[in-house]
Coordinates of C-alpha atoms and ligand atoms in Angstrom, one line a residue:
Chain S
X30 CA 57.6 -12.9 -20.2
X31 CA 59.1 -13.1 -23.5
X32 CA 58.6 -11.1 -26.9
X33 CA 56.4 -13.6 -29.1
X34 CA 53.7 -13.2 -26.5
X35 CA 53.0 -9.7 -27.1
X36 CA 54.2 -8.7 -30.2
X37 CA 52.1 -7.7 -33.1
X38 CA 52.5 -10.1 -35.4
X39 CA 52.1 -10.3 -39.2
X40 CA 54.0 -6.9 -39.4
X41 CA 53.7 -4.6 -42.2
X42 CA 56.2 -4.3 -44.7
X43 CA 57.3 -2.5 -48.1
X44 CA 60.2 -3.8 -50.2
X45 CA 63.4 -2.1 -50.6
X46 CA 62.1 -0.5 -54.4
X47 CA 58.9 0.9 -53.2
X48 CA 58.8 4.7 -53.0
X49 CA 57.9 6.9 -49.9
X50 CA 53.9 7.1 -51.5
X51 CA 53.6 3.7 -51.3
X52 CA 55.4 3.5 -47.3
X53 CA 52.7 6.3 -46.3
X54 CA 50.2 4.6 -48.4
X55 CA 50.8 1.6 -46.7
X56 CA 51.1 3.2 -42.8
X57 CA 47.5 5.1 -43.7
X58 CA 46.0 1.6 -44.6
X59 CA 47.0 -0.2 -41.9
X60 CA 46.6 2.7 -39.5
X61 CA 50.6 1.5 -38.0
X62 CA 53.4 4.4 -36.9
X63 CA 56.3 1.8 -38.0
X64 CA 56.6 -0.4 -41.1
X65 CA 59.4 -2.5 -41.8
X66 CA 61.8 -2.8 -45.3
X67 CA 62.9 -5.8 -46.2
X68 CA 65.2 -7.1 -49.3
X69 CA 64.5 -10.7 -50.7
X70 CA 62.6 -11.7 -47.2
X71 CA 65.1 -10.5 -45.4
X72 CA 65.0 -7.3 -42.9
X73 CA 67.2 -3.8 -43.9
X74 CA 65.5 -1.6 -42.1
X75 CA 62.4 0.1 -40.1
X76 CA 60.7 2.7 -41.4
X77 CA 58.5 5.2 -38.5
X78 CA 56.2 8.3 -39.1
X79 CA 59.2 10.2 -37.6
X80 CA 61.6 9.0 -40.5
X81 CA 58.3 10.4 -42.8
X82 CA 57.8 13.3 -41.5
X83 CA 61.5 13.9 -41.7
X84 CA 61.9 12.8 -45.5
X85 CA 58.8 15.2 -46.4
X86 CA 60.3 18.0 -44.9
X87 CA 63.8 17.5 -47.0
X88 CA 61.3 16.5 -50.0
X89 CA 59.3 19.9 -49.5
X90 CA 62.4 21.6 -49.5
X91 CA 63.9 20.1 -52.6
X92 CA 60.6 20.3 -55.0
X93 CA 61.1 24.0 -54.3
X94 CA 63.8 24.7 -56.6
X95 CA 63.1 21.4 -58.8
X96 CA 59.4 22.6 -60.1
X97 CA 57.9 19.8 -58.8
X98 CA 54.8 19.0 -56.5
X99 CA 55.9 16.9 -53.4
X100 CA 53.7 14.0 -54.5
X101 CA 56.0 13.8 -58.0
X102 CA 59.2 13.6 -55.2
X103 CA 57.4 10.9 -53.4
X104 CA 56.4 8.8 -56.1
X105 CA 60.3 8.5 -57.1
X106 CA 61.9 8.4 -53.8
X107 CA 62.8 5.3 -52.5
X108 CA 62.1 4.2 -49.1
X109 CA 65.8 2.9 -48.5
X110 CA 66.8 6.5 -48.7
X111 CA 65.0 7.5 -45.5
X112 CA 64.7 4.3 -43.6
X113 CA 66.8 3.7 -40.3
X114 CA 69.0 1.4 -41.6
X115 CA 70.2 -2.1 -39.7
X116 CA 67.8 -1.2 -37.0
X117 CA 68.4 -3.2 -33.6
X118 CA 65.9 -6.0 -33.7
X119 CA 64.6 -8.4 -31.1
X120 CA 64.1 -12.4 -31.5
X121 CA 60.8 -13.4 -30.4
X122 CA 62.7 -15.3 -27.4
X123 CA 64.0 -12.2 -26.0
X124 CA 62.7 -11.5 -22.7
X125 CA 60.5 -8.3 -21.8
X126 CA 63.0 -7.2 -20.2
X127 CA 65.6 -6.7 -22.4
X128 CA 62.8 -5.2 -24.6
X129 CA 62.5 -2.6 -22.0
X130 CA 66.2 -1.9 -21.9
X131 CA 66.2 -1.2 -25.0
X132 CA 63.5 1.4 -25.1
X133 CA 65.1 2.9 -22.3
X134 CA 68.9 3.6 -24.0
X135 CA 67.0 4.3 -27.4
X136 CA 64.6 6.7 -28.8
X137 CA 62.8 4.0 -30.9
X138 CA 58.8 3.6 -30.6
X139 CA 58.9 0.2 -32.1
X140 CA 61.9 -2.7 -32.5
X141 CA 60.9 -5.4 -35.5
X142 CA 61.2 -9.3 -34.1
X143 CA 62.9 -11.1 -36.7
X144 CA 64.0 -15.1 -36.8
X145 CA 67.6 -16.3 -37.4
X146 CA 67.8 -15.8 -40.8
X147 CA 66.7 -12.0 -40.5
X148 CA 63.3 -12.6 -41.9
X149 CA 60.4 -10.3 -40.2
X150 CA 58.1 -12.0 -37.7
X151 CA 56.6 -8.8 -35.5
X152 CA 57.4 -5.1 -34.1
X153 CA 57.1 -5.1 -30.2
X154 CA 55.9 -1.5 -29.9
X155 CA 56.0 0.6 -27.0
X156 CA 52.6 0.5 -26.6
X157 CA 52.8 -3.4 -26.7
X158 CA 55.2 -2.8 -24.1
X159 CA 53.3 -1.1 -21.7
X160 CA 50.3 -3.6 -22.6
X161 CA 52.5 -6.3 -21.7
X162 CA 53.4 -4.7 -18.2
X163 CA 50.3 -4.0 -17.4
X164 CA 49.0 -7.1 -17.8
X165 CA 51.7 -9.0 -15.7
X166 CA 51.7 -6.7 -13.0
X167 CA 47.8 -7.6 -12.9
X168 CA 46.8 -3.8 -13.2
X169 CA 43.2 -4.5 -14.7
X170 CA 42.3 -7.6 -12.6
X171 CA 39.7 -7.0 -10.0
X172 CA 42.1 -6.8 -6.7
X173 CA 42.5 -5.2 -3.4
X174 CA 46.1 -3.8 -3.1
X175 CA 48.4 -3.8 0.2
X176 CA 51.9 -2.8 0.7
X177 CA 54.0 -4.3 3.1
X178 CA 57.1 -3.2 5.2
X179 CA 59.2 -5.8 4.6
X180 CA 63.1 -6.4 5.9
X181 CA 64.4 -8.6 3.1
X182 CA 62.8 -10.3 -0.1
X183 CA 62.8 -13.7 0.4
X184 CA 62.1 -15.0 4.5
X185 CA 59.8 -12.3 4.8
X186 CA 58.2 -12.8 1.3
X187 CA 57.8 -16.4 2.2
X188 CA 55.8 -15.8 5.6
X189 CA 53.5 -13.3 3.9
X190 CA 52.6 -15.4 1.5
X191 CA 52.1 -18.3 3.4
X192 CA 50.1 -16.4 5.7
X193 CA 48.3 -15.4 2.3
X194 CA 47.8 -18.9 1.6
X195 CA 46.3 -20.3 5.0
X196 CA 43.2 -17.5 3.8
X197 CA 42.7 -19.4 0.8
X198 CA 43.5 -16.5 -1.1
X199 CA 44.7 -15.8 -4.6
X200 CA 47.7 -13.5 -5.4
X201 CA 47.6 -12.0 -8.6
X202 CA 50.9 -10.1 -8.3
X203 CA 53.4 -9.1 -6.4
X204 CA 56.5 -6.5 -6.5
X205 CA 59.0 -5.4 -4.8
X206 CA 59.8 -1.3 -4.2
X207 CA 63.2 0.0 -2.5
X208 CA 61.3 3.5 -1.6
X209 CA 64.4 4.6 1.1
X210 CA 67.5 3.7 0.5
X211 CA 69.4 5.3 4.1
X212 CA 68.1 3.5 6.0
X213 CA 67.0 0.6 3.6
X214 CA 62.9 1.0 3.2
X215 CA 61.4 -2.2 1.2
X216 CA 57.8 -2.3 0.1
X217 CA 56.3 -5.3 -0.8
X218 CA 53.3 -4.6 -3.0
X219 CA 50.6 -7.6 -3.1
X220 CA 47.4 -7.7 -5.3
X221 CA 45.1 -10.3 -4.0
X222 CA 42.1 -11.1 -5.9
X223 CA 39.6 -10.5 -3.5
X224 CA 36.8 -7.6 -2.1
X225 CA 38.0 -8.0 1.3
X226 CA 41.8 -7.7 2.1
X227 CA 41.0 -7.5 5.9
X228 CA 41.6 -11.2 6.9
X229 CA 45.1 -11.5 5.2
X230 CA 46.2 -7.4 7.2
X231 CA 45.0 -9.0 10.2
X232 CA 47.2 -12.2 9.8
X233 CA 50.0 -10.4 8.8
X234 CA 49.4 -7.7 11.7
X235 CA 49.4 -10.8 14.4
X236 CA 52.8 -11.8 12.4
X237 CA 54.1 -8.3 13.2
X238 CA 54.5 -6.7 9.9
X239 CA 53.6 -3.5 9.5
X240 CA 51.2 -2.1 6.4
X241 CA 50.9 0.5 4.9
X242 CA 48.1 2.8 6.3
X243 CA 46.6 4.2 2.3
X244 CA 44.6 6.9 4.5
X245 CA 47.3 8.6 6.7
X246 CA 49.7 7.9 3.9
X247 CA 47.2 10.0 1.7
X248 CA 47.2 12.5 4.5
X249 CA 50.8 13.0 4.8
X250 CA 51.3 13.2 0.5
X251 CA 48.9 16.1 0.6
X252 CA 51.2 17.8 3.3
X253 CA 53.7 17.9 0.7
X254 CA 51.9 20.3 -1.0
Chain V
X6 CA 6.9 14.4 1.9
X7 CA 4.5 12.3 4.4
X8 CA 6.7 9.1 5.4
X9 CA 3.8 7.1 4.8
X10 CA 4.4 7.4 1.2
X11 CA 7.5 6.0 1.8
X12 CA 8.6 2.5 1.1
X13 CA 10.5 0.0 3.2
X14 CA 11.4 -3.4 2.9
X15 CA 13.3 -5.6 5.1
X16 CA 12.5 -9.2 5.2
X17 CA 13.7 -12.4 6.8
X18 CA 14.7 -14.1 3.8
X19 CA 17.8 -12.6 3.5
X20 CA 19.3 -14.5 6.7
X21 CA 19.0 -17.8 4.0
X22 CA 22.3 -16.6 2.6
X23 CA 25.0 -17.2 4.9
X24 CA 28.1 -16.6 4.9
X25 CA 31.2 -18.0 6.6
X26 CA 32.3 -16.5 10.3
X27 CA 33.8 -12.8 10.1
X28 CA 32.5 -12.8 6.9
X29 CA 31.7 -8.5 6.4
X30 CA 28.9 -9.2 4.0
X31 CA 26.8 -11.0 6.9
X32 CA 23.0 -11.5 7.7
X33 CA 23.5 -9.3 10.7
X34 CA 23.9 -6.1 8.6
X35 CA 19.9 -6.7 7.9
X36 CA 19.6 -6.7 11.7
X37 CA 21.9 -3.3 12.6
X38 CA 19.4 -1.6 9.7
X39 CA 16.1 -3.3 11.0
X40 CA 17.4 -1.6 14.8
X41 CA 18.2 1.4 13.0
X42 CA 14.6 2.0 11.9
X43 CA 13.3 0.4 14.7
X44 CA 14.9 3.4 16.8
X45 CA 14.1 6.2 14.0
X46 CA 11.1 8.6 14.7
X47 CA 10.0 8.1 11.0
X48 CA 10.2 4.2 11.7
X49 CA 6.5 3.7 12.6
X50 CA 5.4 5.7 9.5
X51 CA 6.4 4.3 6.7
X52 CA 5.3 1.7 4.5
X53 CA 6.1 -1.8 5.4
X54 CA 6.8 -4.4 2.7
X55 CA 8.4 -7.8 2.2
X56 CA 9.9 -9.6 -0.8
X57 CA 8.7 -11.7 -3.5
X58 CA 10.4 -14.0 -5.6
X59 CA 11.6 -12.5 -8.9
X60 CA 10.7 -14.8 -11.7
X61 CA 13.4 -16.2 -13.6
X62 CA 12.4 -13.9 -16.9
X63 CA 12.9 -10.8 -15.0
X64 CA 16.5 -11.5 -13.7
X65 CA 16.8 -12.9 -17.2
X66 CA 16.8 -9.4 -18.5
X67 CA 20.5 -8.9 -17.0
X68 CA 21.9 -12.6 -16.4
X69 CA 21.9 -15.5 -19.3
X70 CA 19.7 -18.5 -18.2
X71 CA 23.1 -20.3 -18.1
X72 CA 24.5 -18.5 -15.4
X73 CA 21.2 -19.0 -13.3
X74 CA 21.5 -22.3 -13.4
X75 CA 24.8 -22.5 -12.4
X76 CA 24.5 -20.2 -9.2
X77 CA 21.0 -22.1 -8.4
X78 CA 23.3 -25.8 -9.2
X79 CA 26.4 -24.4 -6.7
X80 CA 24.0 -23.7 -3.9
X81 CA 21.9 -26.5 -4.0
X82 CA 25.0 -28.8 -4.4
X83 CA 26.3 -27.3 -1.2
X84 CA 29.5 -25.7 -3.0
X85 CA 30.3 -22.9 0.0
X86 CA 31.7 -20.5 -2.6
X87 CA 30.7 -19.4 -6.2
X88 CA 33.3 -18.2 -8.8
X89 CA 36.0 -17.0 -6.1
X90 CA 36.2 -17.0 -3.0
X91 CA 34.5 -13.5 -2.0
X92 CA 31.3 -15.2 -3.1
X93 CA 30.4 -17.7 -0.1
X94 CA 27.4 -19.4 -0.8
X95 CA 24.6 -21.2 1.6
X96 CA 21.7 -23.4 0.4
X97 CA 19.9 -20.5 1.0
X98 CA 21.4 -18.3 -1.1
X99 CA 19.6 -19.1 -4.6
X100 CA 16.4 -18.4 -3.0
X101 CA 17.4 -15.1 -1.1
X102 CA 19.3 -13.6 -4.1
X103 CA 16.1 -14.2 -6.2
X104 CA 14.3 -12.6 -3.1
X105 CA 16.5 -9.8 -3.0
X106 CA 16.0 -9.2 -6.7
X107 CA 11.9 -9.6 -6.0
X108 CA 11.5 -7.4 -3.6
X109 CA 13.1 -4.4 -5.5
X110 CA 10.8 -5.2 -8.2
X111 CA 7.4 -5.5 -6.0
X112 CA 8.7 -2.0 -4.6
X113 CA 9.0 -1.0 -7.9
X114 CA 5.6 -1.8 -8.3
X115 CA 4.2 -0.1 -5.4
X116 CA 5.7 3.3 -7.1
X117 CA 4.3 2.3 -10.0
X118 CA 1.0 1.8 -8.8
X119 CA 1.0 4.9 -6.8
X120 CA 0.9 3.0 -3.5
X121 CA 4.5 5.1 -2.8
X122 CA 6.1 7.8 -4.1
X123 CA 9.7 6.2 -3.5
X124 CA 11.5 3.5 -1.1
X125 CA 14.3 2.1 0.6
X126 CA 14.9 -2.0 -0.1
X127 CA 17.2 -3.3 2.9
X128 CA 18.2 -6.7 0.6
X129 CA 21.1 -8.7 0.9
X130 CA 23.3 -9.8 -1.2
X131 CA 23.8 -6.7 -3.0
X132 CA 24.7 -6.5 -6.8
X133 CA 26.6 -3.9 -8.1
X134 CA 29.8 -6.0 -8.9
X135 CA 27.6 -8.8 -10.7
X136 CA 28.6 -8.7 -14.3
X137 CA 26.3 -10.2 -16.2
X138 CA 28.2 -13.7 -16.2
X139 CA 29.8 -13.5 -13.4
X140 CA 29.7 -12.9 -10.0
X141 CA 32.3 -10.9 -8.3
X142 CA 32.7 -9.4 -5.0
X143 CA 29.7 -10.2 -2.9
X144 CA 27.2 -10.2 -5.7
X145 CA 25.4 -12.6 -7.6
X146 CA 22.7 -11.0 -9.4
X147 CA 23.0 -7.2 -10.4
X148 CA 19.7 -6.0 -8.6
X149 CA 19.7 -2.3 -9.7
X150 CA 20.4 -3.3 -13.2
X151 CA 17.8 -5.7 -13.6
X152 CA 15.3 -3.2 -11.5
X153 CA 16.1 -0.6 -14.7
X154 CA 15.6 -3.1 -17.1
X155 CA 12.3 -4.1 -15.6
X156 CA 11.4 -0.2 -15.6
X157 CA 12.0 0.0 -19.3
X158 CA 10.8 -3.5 -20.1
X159 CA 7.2 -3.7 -17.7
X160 CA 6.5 0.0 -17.6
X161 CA 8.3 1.6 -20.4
X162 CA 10.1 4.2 -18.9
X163 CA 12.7 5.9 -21.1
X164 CA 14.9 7.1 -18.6
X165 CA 16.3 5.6 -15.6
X166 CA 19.3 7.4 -13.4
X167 CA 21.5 5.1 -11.1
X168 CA 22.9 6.8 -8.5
X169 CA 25.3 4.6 -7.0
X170 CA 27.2 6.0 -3.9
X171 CA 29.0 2.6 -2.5
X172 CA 32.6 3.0 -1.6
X173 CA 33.7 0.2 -4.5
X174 CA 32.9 1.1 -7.7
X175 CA 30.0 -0.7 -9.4
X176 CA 31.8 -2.3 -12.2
X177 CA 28.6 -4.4 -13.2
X178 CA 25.8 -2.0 -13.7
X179 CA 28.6 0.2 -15.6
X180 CA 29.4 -2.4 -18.1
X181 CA 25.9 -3.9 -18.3
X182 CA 24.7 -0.3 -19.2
X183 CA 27.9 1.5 -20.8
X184 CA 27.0 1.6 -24.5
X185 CA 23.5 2.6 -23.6
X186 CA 22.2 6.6 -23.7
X187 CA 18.7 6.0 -21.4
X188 CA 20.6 4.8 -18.2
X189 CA 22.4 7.1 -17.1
X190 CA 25.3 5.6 -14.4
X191 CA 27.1 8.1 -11.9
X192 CA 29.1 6.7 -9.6
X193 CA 31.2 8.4 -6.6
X194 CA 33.3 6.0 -5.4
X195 CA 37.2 5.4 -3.7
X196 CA 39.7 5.7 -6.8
X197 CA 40.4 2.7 -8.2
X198 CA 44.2 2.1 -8.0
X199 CA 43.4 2.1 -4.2
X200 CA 40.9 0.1 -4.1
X201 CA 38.7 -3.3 -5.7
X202 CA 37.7 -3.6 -8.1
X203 CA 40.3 -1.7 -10.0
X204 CA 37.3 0.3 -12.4
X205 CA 35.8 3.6 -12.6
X206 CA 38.4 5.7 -13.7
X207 CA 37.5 9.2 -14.8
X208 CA 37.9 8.1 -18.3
X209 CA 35.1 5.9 -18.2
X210 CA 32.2 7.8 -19.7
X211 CA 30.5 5.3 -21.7
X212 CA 31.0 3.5 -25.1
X213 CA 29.5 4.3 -28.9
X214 CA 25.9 5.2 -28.4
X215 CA 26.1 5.3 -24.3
X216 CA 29.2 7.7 -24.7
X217 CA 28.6 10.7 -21.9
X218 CA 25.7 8.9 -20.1
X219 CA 28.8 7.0 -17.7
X220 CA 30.1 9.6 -15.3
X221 CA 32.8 8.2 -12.7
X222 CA 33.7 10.4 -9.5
X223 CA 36.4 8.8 -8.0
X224 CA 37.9 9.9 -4.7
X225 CA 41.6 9.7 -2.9
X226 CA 42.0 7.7 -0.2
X227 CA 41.1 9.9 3.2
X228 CA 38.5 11.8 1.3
X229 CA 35.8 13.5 3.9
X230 CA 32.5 15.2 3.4
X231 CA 34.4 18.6 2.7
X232 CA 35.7 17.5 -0.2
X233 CA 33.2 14.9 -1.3
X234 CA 29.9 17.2 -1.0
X235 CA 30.9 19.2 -3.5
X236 CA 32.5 17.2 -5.9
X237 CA 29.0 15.3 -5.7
X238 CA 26.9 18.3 -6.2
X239 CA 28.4 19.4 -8.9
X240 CA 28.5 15.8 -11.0
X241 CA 24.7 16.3 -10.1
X242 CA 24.3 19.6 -11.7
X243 CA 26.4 18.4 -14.7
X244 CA 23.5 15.5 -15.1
X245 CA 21.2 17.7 -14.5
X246 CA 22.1 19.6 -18.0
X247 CA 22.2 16.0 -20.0
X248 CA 19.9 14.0 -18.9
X249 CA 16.5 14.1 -17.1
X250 CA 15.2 10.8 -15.6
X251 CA 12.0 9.4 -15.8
X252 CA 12.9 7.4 -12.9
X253 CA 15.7 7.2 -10.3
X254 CA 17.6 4.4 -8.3
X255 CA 20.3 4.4 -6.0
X256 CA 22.7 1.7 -5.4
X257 CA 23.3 2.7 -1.8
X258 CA 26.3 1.5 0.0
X259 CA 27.7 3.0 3.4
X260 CA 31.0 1.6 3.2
X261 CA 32.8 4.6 2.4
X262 CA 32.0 5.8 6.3
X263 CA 35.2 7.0 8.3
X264 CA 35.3 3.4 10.3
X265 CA 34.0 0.8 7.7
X266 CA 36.6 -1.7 7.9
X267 CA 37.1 -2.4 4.3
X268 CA 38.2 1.3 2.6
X269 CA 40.0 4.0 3.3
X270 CA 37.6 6.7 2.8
X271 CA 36.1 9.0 5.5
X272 CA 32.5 10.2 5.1
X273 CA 30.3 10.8 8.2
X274 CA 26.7 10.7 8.9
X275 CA 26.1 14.1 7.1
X276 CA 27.6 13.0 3.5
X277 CA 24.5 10.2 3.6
X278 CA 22.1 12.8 4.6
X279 CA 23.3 15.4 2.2
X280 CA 22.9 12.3 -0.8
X281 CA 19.7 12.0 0.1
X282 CA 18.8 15.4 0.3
X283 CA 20.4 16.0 -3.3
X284 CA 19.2 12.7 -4.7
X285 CA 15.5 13.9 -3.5
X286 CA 15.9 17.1 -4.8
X287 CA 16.6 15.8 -8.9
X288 CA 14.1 13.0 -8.6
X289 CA 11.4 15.4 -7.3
X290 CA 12.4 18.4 -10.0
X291 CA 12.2 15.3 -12.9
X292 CA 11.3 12.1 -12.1
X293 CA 8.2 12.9 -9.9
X294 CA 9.5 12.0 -6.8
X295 CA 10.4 8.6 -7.9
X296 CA 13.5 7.1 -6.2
X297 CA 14.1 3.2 -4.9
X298 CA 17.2 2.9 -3.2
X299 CA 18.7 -0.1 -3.1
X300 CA 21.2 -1.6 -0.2
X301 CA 24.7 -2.8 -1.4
X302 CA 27.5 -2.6 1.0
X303 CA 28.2 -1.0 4.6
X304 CA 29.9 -3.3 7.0
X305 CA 30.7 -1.2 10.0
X306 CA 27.3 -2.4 11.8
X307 CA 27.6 -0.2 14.8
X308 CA 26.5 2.9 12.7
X309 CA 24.6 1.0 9.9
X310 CA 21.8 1.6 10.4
X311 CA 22.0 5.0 11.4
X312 CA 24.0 5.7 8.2
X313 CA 20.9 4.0 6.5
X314 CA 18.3 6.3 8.3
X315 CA 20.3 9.7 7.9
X316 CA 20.4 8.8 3.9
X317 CA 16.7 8.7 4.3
X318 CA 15.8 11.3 6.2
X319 CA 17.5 13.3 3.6
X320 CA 15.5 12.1 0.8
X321 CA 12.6 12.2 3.0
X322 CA 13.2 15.9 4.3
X323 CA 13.5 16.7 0.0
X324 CA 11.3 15.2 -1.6
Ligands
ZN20 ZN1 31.1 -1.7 -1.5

């Protein structure tokens, strides 16, 4: 689960002299929300549709009183003047995780991946992030899903999924949920690639753990209501 | 309509797939539906038939000739399961999943040749889930797809409805037909985060050209006929203002019954009945009466084939 995996690569980018035209020019082209600036190769900052929307509005303003049109501003405006300067960034070794952190603390819809010597490599979007998730939590795979009381992560985990494995079946992911905390309620959700989840509740059953029933659980959701 | 003019096959063959013990997908299902009609007042009446052999060009219209030879190769080589282990395989099961794709064609030939007005094909294994590449939960080939294909192909008919009212949602025929506008694919089906195989999201409605000719119904777990009936009727009449079909077929599965073992929805005797009734009622105000009805899953054989014959009766009672 790290960053190179599921970054887009070959990221767009303007130089430090360009002007705001060419930064919109360049998002319209390649159809992106984020490009990043760079000096000599090197990273200085990351430039979004918010910072442009932003930097038109002050423009707008200014050409007011300056008797200019706002495409005269923008062709002489420099991107650096608008940018979000020494953005936090991301090595592609970074783990998903700390990716996610990030977008957590910050308000940022993209973070640029950069090597040592601050050259660009990729932005890891938020939408990359969620792409990313989904795949490893095997969302789009072809499974049947079953949540499992279970007392503590690891014995338990263990005989569930060697129970699993006596079937012959393949687990495609699993997770863990804390859904109570007084007293302690721990869910573990399996996605098993497979039609027919019947033979792995009735092993697990025999085992006596107990699974989550999806029809009265529906039942008593809609009683919330 | 007289239940003579009504089609059904059921055929021996089938029991030539087998599947490992416990296995829900099992030869016995034939047998619960064969007892159902057996027991049904209409079950003398109608029109008997058994299966052909498709030829290899007609379940070439869906699946590459690769992918047949594969599935013919793993059976014959004894291989017990094909692509994952869902799919168990038998010697047998080359030959019965060509006969199950045969005999919805030949019944598709009796409509066409005015020997019927519209049938029921008890086959086994069922199709749905069969991409064309790949098979995938139970299925092999993707019977109802290739028997719209054939339509269009054999007898050029422009428009073909599936119905298909299974529990699962039939990932297959949607993606074999999403990007096309003359098949129309409805399905009402358990919602997808609940259930395998993780498709048929509301948002699905069909791609480029096929956009608005996919419509996906998809239903909480617990759902009972209160709330499906209507939700079904009105997808209907919503169809009804897009797209008339020539012809109509119905990927009929009864898994989504209050006992079936393998979902969590909670239909009852009268949501198949009602189906039929509605089904009949758009094939006979479009497609002259022309429905085939194909069998995909259902694995609570105690009511079977009662579920079976109350879908029919239905139809029968409509059209
Ligand atoms: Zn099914």
């Amino acid at each position: 689960m790290f960053v190179f995996n599921w970054m887009t690569s070959t990221p767009v980018c303007v130089n430090t002299q360009d002007t705001l035209l060419k930064a919109e020019e360049s998002m319209k082209t390649h159809q992106v929300n984020q490009i990043l600036v760079q000096d000599a190769g090197k990273l200085v900052g990351i430039f979004s549709d918010r910072d442009l929307r932003d930097a038109k509005t002050s423009l707008v303003y200014m050409s007011s009183f300056q008797g200019k049109t706002l495409k005269d501003l923008m062709e002489s405006a420099p991107v650096v003047s608008f940018m979000t300067k020494d953005p936090i960034t991301l090595y592609p070794t970074d783990t998903l995780e700390d990716a996610l952190s990030i977008f957590n603390t910050h308000r940022f819809n993209g973070l640029p991946v950069v090597d040592e010597d601050a050259r660009p490599l990729g932005i890891l979007t938020k939408t990359d992030l969620l792409r990313a998730f989904e795949g490893v939590l095997g969302i789009n795979a072809n499974t049947s899903r079953l949540e499992v009381l279970v007392a503590d992560k690891t014995s338990d985990t263990i005989r569930v999924l060697e129970a699993v494995k006596r079937l012959g079946i393949e687990v495609v992911s699993l997770l863990f949920e804390m859904v109570r905390k007084e007293p302690p309620q721990l869910v573990l959700l399996l996605r098993l690639a497979t039609i027919n989840p019947l033979p792995v509740r009735e092993a697990l059953e025999a085992e006596g753990f107990e699974i989550l029933d999806i029809r009265k659980h529906w039942l008593d959701l809609e009683a919330f209501d | 309509m007289d239940p003579k003019r009504f089609g059904f096959l059921i055929d021996p063959i089938y029991d030539a797939h087998e599947t490992e013990e416990e296995h829900p997908e099992c030869a016995r299902r034939i047998r619960a539906i064969q007892a159902g009609l057996d027991s049904h007042r209409f079950g003398p009446m109608f029109k008997r038939f058994q299966a052909g052999s498709a030829d290899m060009d007609a379940i070439q219209l869906v699946h590459s000739k690769e992918y047949i030879q594969e599935f013919r190769s793993a059976c014959q080589s004894g291989l017990s399961y094909f692509h994952s282990y869902d799919n168990c395989i038998s010697e047998g099961s080359f030959e019965a999943a060509c006969h199950a794709v045969g005999g919805v064609l030949g019944h598709l030939e009796a409509v066409m040749a005015e020997e019927i007005d519209s049938g029921f094909c008890a086959i086994r294994p069922p199709g749905h889930h069969a991409e064309r590449n790949k098979a995938m939960g139970f299925c092999y080939f993707n019977n109802v797809a290739i028997a719209a294909r054939y339509l269009k192909s054999r007898y050029s008919v422009e428009k073909v409805l599936i119905v298909d009212f299974d529990v699962h949602h039939g990932n297959g025929t949607q993606h074999i037909f999403e990007e096309e506008p003359s098949v129309f694919y409805f399905s009402v089906h358990e919602h997808p985060s609940f259930l395998f195989p993780g498709t048929g999201r509301r948002s699905e409605v069909g791609i480029g050209a096929g956009k608005g000719f996919t419509l996906n119904v998809p239903m909480p777990p617990s759902t009972g006929d209160d709330r499906v009936l209507p939700a079904f009727d009105y997808a209907l009449e919503q169809i009804t203002e897009v797209f008339k079909a020539d012809f109509v077929l119905v990927s009929a599965g009864f898994d989504a019954y209050e006992h079936d073992p393998l979902a969590h929805l909670n239909f009852t005797e009268k949501a198949y009945e009602h189906f039929g009734r509605q089904i009949g009622a758009y094939a006979r105000a479009f497609s002259k009466g022309r429905v085939i009805s194909v069998l995909e899953g259902g694995y609570f054989l105690p009511k079977l084939g009662d579920l079976c014959m109350a879908y029919i009766e239905g139809l029968v009672h409509t059209l």
